[in-house]
Amino acid sequence: MSEVFEGYERQYCELSANLSKKCTAAGALDGEQKKQKVTEIKTGIDEAESWIRKMDLEARSLQPNVKAVLLARLREYKSDLNNLKNEVKRLVFGNANAAARDELLESGMADALTASADQRSRLLMSTERINKSSDRIQESRRTMLETEELGVSILQDLSSQRQSLLHAHNTLHGVDDNIGKSKRVLTSMSRRMSKNKWIIGSIIAVLVLAIILILYFKLAK
C-alpha cells in the first residue's frame, strides 16, 4: 500500500466528516449566518476535491493490482463528495424557499447524511480489510524468505557432506592401493625367503656331504 495515498485519505476523511457536521449545523441557521456557513462548506468542498485529485494521481502511479483497489476506494470517496455537494445545493435552495428547506432538512438531508455516514463506514471497513490482507501478504512473504533461507542452508550442508564423503572415498581408495602394494611386497618377500631356504638347505647338505667324505678318506688311511 502507498503511505502517500493513505495520508491523503486520512486528510480527506477528516475533512469530509467535518463538512458533514457543518452541513447539519447550517441547516439550523438562517440569514447571514447560514450564508457564511455555506461559504465555509464550499471552501471545504474545494479542498476535498483537491485531496481527491491527489489520491487519484497517486493511485494511478502505483502497480496495477494496488491501483485497482485504490481506485475502487476513490470512487466511494467521489460519491461521498457528490453527496456533500448535493447537501450544499439543498442548503442554498432553502434560502429561497423556507418550506422546501424544512422538508430537505427533515428528509433529503438526513438521508444524504446517513448515506454518507454509511459510505464512510464501509470505506473504513474496506480499508481495514485491505490492511489485514496486506499484513497477511507480508507475513507470507517473510515465511517464504525464511523457507528459502532454510533450503539454501540445507543445500549447503548437503554439499559439505558430499565433499566429506568424496574425500573419505578418495582416502579409502588410497588405503586400498597401499594395502595392495604391501600385499605384493609381502608376497615377493615370502617368495624370496622360500628361495633362500632352499639355497641354504642345499649349501648345508653339500657341506655335510663334504665333511663325511673328508672323514671317510681320513679313516680309510
Coordinates of C-alpha atoms in Angstrom, one line a residue:
M1 CA 0.0 0.0 0.0
S2 CA 1.0 3.6 -0.6
E3 CA 1.8 5.7 2.5
V4 CA 1.3 8.8 0.5
F5 CA -2.2 7.7 -0.6
E6 CA -3.1 6.8 3.0
G7 CA -2.0 10.2 4.2
Y8 CA -4.2 11.9 1.6
E9 CA -7.0 9.5 2.5
R10 CA -6.9 10.5 6.2
Q11 CA -6.9 14.1 5.4
Y12 CA -10.0 13.7 3.1
C13 CA -11.9 11.6 5.6
E14 CA -11.3 14.1 8.4
L15 CA -12.4 17.0 6.1
S16 CA -15.5 15.1 4.9
A17 CA -16.6 14.3 8.4
N18 CA -16.1 18.0 9.4
L19 CA -18.1 19.2 6.3
S20 CA -21.0 16.8 7.2
K21 CA -21.1 18.4 10.6
K22 CA -21.1 21.8 9.2
C23 CA -23.9 20.9 6.8
T24 CA -26.0 19.7 9.7
A25 CA -25.3 22.9 11.6
A26 CA -26.0 25.1 8.6
G27 CA -29.5 23.6 8.3
A28 CA -30.4 25.0 11.6
L29 CA -29.2 28.6 10.8
D30 CA -30.9 31.5 8.9
G31 CA -29.8 34.6 7.0
E32 CA -26.2 35.8 7.0
Q33 CA -25.1 33.1 9.4
K34 CA -26.3 30.4 7.1
K35 CA -24.7 32.1 4.1
Q36 CA -21.4 32.3 5.9
K37 CA -21.6 28.6 6.9
V38 CA -22.4 27.6 3.3
T39 CA -19.4 29.6 2.1
E40 CA -17.2 27.7 4.6
I41 CA -18.6 24.4 3.4
K42 CA -18.0 25.3 -0.3
T43 CA -14.4 26.2 0.5
G44 CA -14.0 22.9 2.3
I45 CA -15.5 21.1 -0.7
D46 CA -12.9 22.7 -2.9
E47 CA -10.2 21.4 -0.6
A48 CA -11.8 18.0 -0.5
E49 CA -11.7 17.9 -4.4
S50 CA -8.0 18.8 -4.2
W51 CA -7.4 15.7 -1.9
I52 CA -9.5 13.6 -4.3
R53 CA -7.3 14.7 -7.2
K54 CA -4.1 14.0 -5.3
M55 CA -5.4 10.5 -4.3
D56 CA -6.3 9.8 -8.0
L57 CA -2.8 10.8 -9.2
E58 CA -1.1 8.8 -6.5
A59 CA -3.2 5.7 -7.2
R60 CA -2.6 5.8 -10.9
S61 CA 1.2 5.9 -10.3
L62 CA 1.2 2.5 -8.5
Q63 CA 1.3 -1.1 -9.6
P64 CA -1.9 -2.4 -11.4
N65 CA -3.1 -4.7 -8.6
V66 CA -2.7 -1.9 -6.0
K67 CA -4.1 0.7 -8.3
A68 CA -7.3 -1.2 -8.9
V69 CA -8.0 -1.5 -5.2
L70 CA -7.3 2.2 -4.5
L71 CA -9.3 3.5 -7.5
A72 CA -12.3 1.5 -6.2
R73 CA -12.0 3.2 -2.8
L74 CA -11.6 6.5 -4.6
R75 CA -14.9 6.1 -6.4
E76 CA -16.5 5.7 -3.0
Y77 CA -14.9 9.0 -1.9
K78 CA -16.1 10.8 -5.0
S79 CA -19.6 9.6 -4.4
D80 CA -19.4 10.8 -0.8
L81 CA -18.2 14.2 -2.1
N82 CA -21.1 14.4 -4.6
N83 CA -23.5 13.8 -1.7
L84 CA -21.9 16.8 0.2
K85 CA -22.3 19.0 -2.9
N86 CA -25.9 18.0 -3.1
E87 CA -26.4 18.9 0.5
V88 CA -24.9 22.3 -0.2
K89 CA -27.3 22.8 -3.1
R90 CA -30.2 21.9 -0.9
L91 CA -29.0 24.4 1.7
V92 CA -28.7 27.2 -0.9
F93 CA -32.1 26.3 -2.4
G94 CA -33.5 26.5 1.1
N95 CA -32.6 30.2 1.3
A96 CA -35.2 30.9 -1.4
N97 CA -37.9 28.6 -0.1
A98 CA -38.2 28.1 3.6
A99 CA -40.8 25.3 3.2
A100 CA -38.5 23.4 0.9
R101 CA -35.6 23.9 3.3
D102 CA -37.5 22.4 6.1
E103 CA -38.5 19.4 4.0
L104 CA -35.0 18.9 2.9
L105 CA -33.7 19.1 6.4
E106 CA -36.3 16.6 7.6
S107 CA -36.0 14.1 4.7
G108 CA -33.4 14.5 2.0
M109 CA -30.6 16.0 4.0
A110 CA -31.0 13.4 6.8
D111 CA -31.0 10.6 4.2
A112 CA -27.9 12.1 2.5
L113 CA -26.0 12.4 5.7
T114 CA -27.0 8.9 6.7
A115 CA -25.8 7.6 3.3
S116 CA -22.5 9.5 3.7
A117 CA -22.0 8.1 7.1
D118 CA -22.8 4.6 5.8
Q119 CA -20.4 5.0 2.9
R120 CA -17.6 6.2 5.2
S121 CA -18.2 3.3 7.5
R122 CA -18.0 0.9 4.5
L123 CA -14.8 2.6 3.3
L124 CA -13.2 2.3 6.7
M125 CA -14.2 -1.4 6.9
S126 CA -12.7 -1.9 3.4
T127 CA -9.5 -0.1 4.4
E128 CA -9.2 -2.3 7.4
R129 CA -9.7 -5.5 5.3
I130 CA -7.1 -4.3 2.8
N131 CA -4.7 -3.6 5.6
K132 CA -5.2 -7.0 7.1
S133 CA -4.7 -8.6 3.7
S134 CA -1.5 -6.6 3.2
D135 CA -0.3 -7.8 6.7
R136 CA -1.1 -11.4 5.7
I137 CA 0.8 -11.0 2.4
Q138 CA 3.8 -9.6 4.3
E139 CA 3.7 -12.5 6.7
S140 CA 3.5 -15.0 3.9
R141 CA 6.5 -13.2 2.2
R142 CA 8.5 -13.4 5.4
T143 CA 7.7 -17.1 5.7
M144 CA 8.7 -17.7 2.1
L145 CA 12.0 -15.9 2.7
E146 CA 12.7 -17.9 5.9
T147 CA 11.9 -21.2 4.0
E148 CA 14.2 -20.1 1.2
E149 CA 17.0 -19.4 3.6
L150 CA 16.4 -22.8 5.3
G151 CA 16.5 -24.5 1.9
V152 CA 19.8 -22.8 1.0
S153 CA 21.3 -23.8 4.4
I154 CA 20.2 -27.4 3.9
L155 CA 21.7 -27.4 0.3
Q156 CA 25.0 -26.0 1.7
D157 CA 25.1 -28.7 4.4
L158 CA 24.4 -31.4 1.8
S159 CA 27.1 -30.1 -0.4
S160 CA 29.6 -30.1 2.5
Q161 CA 28.6 -33.6 3.4
R162 CA 29.1 -34.7 -0.2
Q163 CA 32.6 -33.2 -0.2
S164 CA 33.3 -35.0 3.0
L165 CA 32.1 -38.3 1.5
L166 CA 34.2 -37.8 -1.6
H167 CA 37.2 -37.1 0.5
A168 CA 36.6 -40.2 2.6
H169 CA 36.1 -42.2 -0.6
N170 CA 39.4 -41.0 -2.1
T171 CA 41.2 -41.7 1.2
L172 CA 39.8 -45.3 1.3
H173 CA 40.8 -45.7 -2.3
G174 CA 44.4 -44.6 -1.4
V175 CA 44.4 -47.1 1.5
D176 CA 43.3 -49.9 -0.8
D177 CA 46.1 -49.1 -3.1
N178 CA 48.6 -49.1 -0.2
I179 CA 47.3 -52.4 1.0
G180 CA 47.6 -53.9 -2.5
K181 CA 51.2 -52.7 -2.7
S182 CA 52.0 -54.0 0.8
K183 CA 50.5 -57.4 -0.2
R184 CA 52.6 -57.6 -3.3
V185 CA 55.8 -56.7 -1.3
L186 CA 55.0 -59.3 1.3
T187 CA 54.3 -61.9 -1.4
S188 CA 57.6 -61.1 -3.0
M189 CA 59.5 -61.3 0.3
S190 CA 57.8 -64.6 1.1
R191 CA 59.0 -66.0 -2.3
R192 CA 62.5 -64.7 -1.7
M193 CA 62.6 -66.3 1.8
S194 CA 61.4 -69.6 0.5
K195 CA 64.0 -69.5 -2.2
N196 CA 66.7 -68.6 0.3
K197 CA 65.7 -71.5 2.5
W198 CA 66.2 -73.9 -0.4
I199 CA 69.6 -72.4 -1.2
I200 CA 70.7 -72.5 2.4
G201 CA 69.5 -76.1 2.7
S202 CA 71.4 -77.1 -0.4
I203 CA 74.6 -75.4 0.9
I204 CA 74.2 -77.2 4.3
A205 CA 73.7 -80.6 2.5
V206 CA 76.8 -80.0 0.4
L207 CA 78.9 -79.1 3.5
V208 CA 77.7 -82.2 5.4
L209 CA 78.5 -84.4 2.4
A210 CA 81.9 -82.8 2.1
I211 CA 82.6 -83.4 5.8
I212 CA 81.5 -87.0 5.5
L213 CA 83.8 -87.6 2.5
I214 CA 86.7 -86.0 4.3
L215 CA 86.2 -88.2 7.4
Y216 CA 85.9 -91.3 5.3
F217 CA 89.1 -90.7 3.5
K218 CA 90.9 -90.0 6.7
L219 CA 89.7 -93.1 8.4
A220 CA 90.4 -95.2 5.3
K221 CA 94.1 -94.3 5.5

